[in-house]
mmCIF file with all atom_site columns, C-alpha atoms in Angstrom:
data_model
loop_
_atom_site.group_PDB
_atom_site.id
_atom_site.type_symbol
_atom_site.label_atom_id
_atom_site.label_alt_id
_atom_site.label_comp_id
_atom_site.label_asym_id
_atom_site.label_entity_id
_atom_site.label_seq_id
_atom_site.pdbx_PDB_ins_code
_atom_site.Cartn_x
_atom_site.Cartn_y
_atom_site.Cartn_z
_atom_site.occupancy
_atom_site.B_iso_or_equiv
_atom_site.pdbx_formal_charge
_atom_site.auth_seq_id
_atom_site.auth_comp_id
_atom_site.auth_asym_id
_atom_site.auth_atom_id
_atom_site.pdbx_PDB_model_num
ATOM 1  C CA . UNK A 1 1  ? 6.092   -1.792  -18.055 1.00 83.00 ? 3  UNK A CA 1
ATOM 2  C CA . UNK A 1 2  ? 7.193   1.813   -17.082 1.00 86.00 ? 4  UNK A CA 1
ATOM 3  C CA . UNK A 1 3  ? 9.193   3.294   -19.601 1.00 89.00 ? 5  UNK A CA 1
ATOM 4  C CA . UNK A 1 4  ? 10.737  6.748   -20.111 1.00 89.00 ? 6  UNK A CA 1
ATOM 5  C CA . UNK A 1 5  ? 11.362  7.925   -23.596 1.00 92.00 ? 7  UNK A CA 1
ATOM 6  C CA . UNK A 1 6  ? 13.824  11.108  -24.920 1.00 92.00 ? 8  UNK A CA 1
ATOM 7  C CA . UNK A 1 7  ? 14.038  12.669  -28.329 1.00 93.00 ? 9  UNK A CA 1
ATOM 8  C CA . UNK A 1 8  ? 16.199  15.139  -28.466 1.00 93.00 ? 10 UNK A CA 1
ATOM 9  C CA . UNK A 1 9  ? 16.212  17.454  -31.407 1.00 93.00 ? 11 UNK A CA 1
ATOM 10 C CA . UNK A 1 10 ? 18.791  18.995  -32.968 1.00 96.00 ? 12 UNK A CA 1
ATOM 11 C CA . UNK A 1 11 ? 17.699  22.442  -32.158 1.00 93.00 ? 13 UNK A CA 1
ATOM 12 C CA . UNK A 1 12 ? 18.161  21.595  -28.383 1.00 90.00 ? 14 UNK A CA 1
ATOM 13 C CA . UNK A 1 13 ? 14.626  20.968  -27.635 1.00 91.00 ? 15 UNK A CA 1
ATOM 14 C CA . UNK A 1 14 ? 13.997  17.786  -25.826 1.00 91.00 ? 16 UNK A CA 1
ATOM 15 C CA . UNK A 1 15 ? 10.625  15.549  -25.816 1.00 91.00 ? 17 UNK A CA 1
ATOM 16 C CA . UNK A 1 16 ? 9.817   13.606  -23.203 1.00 89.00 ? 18 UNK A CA 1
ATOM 17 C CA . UNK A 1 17 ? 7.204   10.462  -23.521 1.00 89.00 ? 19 UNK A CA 1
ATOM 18 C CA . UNK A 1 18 ? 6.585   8.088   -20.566 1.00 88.00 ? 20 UNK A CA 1
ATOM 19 C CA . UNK A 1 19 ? 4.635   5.245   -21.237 1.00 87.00 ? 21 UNK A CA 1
ATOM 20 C CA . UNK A 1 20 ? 3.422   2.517   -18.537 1.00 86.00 ? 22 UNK A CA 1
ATOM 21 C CA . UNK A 1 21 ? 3.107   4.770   -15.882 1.00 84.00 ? 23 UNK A CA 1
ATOM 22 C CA . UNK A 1 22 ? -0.975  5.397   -14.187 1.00 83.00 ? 24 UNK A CA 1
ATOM 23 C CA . UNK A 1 23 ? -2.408  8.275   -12.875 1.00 81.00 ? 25 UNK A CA 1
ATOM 24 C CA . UNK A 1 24 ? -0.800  11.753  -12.197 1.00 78.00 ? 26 UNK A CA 1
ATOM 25 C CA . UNK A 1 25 ? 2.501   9.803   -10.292 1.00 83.00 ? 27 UNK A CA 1
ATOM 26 C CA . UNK A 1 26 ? 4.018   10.571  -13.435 1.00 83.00 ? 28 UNK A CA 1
ATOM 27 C CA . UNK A 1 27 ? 4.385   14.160  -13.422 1.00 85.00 ? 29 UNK A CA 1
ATOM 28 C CA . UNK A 1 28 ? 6.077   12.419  -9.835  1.00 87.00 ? 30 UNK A CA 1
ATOM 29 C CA . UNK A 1 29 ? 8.340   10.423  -11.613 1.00 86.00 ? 31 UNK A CA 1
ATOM 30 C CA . UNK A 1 30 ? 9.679   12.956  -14.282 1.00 87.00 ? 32 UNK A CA 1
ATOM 31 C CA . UNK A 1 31 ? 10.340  16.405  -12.018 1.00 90.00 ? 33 UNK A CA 1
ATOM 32 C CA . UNK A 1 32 ? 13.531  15.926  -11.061 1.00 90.00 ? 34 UNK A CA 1
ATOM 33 C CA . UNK A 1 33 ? 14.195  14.805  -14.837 1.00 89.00 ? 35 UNK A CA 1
ATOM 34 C CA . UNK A 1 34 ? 12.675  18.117  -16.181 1.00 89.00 ? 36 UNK A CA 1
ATOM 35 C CA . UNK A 1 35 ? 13.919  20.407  -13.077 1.00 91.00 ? 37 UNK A CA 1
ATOM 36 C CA . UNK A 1 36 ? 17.638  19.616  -15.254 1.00 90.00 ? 38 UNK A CA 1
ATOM 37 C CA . UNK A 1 37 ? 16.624  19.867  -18.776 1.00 87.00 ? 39 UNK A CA 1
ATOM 38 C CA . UNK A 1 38 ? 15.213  23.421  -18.191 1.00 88.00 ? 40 UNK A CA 1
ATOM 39 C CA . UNK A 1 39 ? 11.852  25.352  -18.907 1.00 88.00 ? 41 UNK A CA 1
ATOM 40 C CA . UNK A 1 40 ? 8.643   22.816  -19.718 1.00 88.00 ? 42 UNK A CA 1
ATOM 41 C CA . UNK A 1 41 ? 7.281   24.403  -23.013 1.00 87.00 ? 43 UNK A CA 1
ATOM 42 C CA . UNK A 1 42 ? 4.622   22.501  -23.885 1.00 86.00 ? 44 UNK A CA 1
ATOM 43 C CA . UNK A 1 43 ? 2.953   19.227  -21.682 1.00 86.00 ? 45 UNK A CA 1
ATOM 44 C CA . UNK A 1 44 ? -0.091  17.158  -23.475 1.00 85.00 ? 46 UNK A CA 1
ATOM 45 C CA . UNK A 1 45 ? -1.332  14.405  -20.784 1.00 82.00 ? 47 UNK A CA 1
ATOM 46 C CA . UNK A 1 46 ? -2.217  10.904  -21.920 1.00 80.00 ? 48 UNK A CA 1
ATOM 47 C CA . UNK A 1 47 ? -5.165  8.642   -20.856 1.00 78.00 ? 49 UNK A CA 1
ATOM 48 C CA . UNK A 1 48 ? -2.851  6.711   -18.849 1.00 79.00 ? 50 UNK A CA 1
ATOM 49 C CA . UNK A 1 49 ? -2.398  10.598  -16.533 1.00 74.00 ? 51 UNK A CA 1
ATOM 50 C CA . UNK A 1 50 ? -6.538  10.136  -16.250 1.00 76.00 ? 52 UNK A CA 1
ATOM 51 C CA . UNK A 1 51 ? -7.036  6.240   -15.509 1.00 75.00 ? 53 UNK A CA 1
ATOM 52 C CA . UNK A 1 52 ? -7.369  5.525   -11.820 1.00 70.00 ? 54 UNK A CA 1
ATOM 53 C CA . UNK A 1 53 ? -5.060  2.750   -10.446 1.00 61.00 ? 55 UNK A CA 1
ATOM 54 C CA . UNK A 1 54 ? -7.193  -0.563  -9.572  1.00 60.00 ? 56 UNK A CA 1
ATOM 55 C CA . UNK A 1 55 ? -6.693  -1.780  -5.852  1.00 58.00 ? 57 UNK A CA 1
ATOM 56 C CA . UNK A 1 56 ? -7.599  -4.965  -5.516  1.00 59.00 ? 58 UNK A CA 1
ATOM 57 C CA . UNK A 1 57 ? -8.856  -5.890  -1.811  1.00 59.00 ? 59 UNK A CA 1
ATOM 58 C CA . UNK A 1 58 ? -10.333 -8.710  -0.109  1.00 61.00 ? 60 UNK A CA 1
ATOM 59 C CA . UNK A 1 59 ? -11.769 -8.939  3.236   1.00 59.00 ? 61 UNK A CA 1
ATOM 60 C CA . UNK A 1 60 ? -13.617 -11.388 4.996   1.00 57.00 ? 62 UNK A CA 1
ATOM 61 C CA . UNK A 1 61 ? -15.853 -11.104 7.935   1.00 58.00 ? 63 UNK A CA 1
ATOM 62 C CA . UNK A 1 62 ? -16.069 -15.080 10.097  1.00 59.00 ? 64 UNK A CA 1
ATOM 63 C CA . UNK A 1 63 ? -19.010 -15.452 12.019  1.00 56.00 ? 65 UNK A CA 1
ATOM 64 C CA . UNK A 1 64 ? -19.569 -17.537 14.749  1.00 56.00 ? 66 UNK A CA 1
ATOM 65 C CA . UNK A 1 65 ? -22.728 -18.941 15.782  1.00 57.00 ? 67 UNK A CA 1
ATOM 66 C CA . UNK A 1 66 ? -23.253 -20.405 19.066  1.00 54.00 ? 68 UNK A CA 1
ATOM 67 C CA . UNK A 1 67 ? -25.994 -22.238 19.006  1.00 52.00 ? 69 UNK A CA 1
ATOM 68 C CA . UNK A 1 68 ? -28.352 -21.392 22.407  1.00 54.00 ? 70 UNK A CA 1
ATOM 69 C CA . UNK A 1 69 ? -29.843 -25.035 22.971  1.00 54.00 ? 71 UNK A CA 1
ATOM 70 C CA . UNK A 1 70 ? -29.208 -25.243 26.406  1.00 56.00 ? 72 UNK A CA 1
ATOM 71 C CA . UNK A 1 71 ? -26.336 -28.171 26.003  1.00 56.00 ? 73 UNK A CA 1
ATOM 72 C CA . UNK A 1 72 ? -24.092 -27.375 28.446  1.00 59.00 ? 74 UNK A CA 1
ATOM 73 C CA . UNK A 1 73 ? -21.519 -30.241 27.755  1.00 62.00 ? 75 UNK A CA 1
ATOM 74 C CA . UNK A 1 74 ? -20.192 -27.988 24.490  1.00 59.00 ? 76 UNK A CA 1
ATOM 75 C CA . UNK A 1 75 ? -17.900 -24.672 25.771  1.00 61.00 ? 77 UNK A CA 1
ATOM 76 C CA . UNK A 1 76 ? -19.840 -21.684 24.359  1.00 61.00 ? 78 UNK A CA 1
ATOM 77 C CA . UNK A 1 77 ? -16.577 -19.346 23.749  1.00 63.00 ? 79 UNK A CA 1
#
């Protein structure tokens, strides 16, 4: 779950923590957010900013064997 997490502090400052998120799409995610609360001070990346996203995919290669016995009453496509 993707979660974005403020603590603002009475002196103005705001922190920003974002949880849930994988690989440097945060940083993504959050500009537009930190383009309006002003100057970044201070960033400290996570584990989650250095995993790699996991793509799953399948493929499958069919084969078809025709089989060269000389039977000519079976269609060779």
């Amino acid at each position: 779950m993707e979660t974005l997490e403020f603590i603002i502090y009475p002196d103005g400052r705001v922190e920003e923590r974002v949880t849930g998120i994988v690989g440097s799409s945060c940083a993504e995610v959050t500009a537009a957010i930190e383009a309006k609360l002003g100057i970044v001070a201070h960033r400290e990346l996570t584990s989650d900013n250095f995993a790699q996203q996991q793509v799953i995919s399948q493929s499958s290669t069919q084969l078809d064997r025709v089989s060269d016995m000389g039977d000519s009453r079976f269609s060779q496509w």
